[in-house]
Amino acid sequence: MKRFVGFLNARDGRIGWFQGILLVVYLFLRVWTTLPAIDSPRELADTDIYLRISGEPILGPGFLEVKRPFVFPLLLKILDQDFTAVAMAQLGLSLLAWFCLAFSVSASLRYAWLKLLGFATFLALSLVRHLAGWDFVMMTESLSLSTFVLLIAFGIWLARGWRSHLVWGVCLSAFFFAFARDTNAYLLAMAAGLI
């Protein structure tokens, strides 16, 4: 074990190779385990409401002034209400968000073996059925989770050093998170008050 930790602590970029291998394995597992669900996304009771909203003009009162957040209907509208395409888009955003979080946590750690452990842990966390299963449900949960994960990732990067593009990342992910689900805006307001 000491040899392996010493091998990882070497400063020749080996940690990047290990992270790359972990990422490829993660992408394969995540896509392979969810392929059957791509062709048959699940609809719930509220899915019809979001479909109706996405059929309205974007700037019309039926789209923006209803008591539902606009992010999921906007995705439905952009993808012509094709549930398979929506499920693939939600999966893609989820993969990107969890990779960004795993990378930001890994980059924040000092020792190479901790970097690898943090990277693997956060990628493995996204494989949990109760998180990954929402990518194929035609509701707001997947977008809410993915934008929240992106918000945390950008927040970690911003805490490490103030950069304007990171501020934009935090603002955009917070905006889309706030309008992905009804309660998210209240959650952000509460978190901002605590900060």
Short mmCIF file of C-alpha atoms in Angstrom, two decimals, residues 4 74 93 110 117 120 130 138 142 144 148-150 156 162 174:
data_model
loop_
_atom_site.label_atom_id
_atom_site.label_comp_id
_atom_site.label_asym_id
_atom_site.label_seq_id
_atom_site.Cartn_x
_atom_site.Cartn_y
_atom_site.Cartn_z
CA PHE A 4 1.02 2.60 -4.27
CA LEU A 74 -37.87 25.27 -22.04
CA LEU A 93 -25.93 17.50 -18.18
CA ARG A 110 -3.37 18.44 -1.49
CA LEU A 117 -10.04 9.16 -3.70
CA ALA A 120 -13.61 8.48 -7.42
CA HIS A 130 -31.83 7.51 -6.24
CA MET A 138 -39.88 13.62 -17.44
CA SER A 142 -32.85 15.75 -12.89
CA SER A 144 -32.58 20.50 -10.35
CA PHE A 148 -27.26 22.16 -7.93
CA VAL A 149 -24.18 19.98 -8.44
CA LEU A 150 -22.82 22.53 -10.93
CA ILE A 156 -15.67 25.32 -4.77
CA TRP A 162 -11.73 34.77 -7.54
CA ALA A 174 -27.75 29.48 -9.55
#
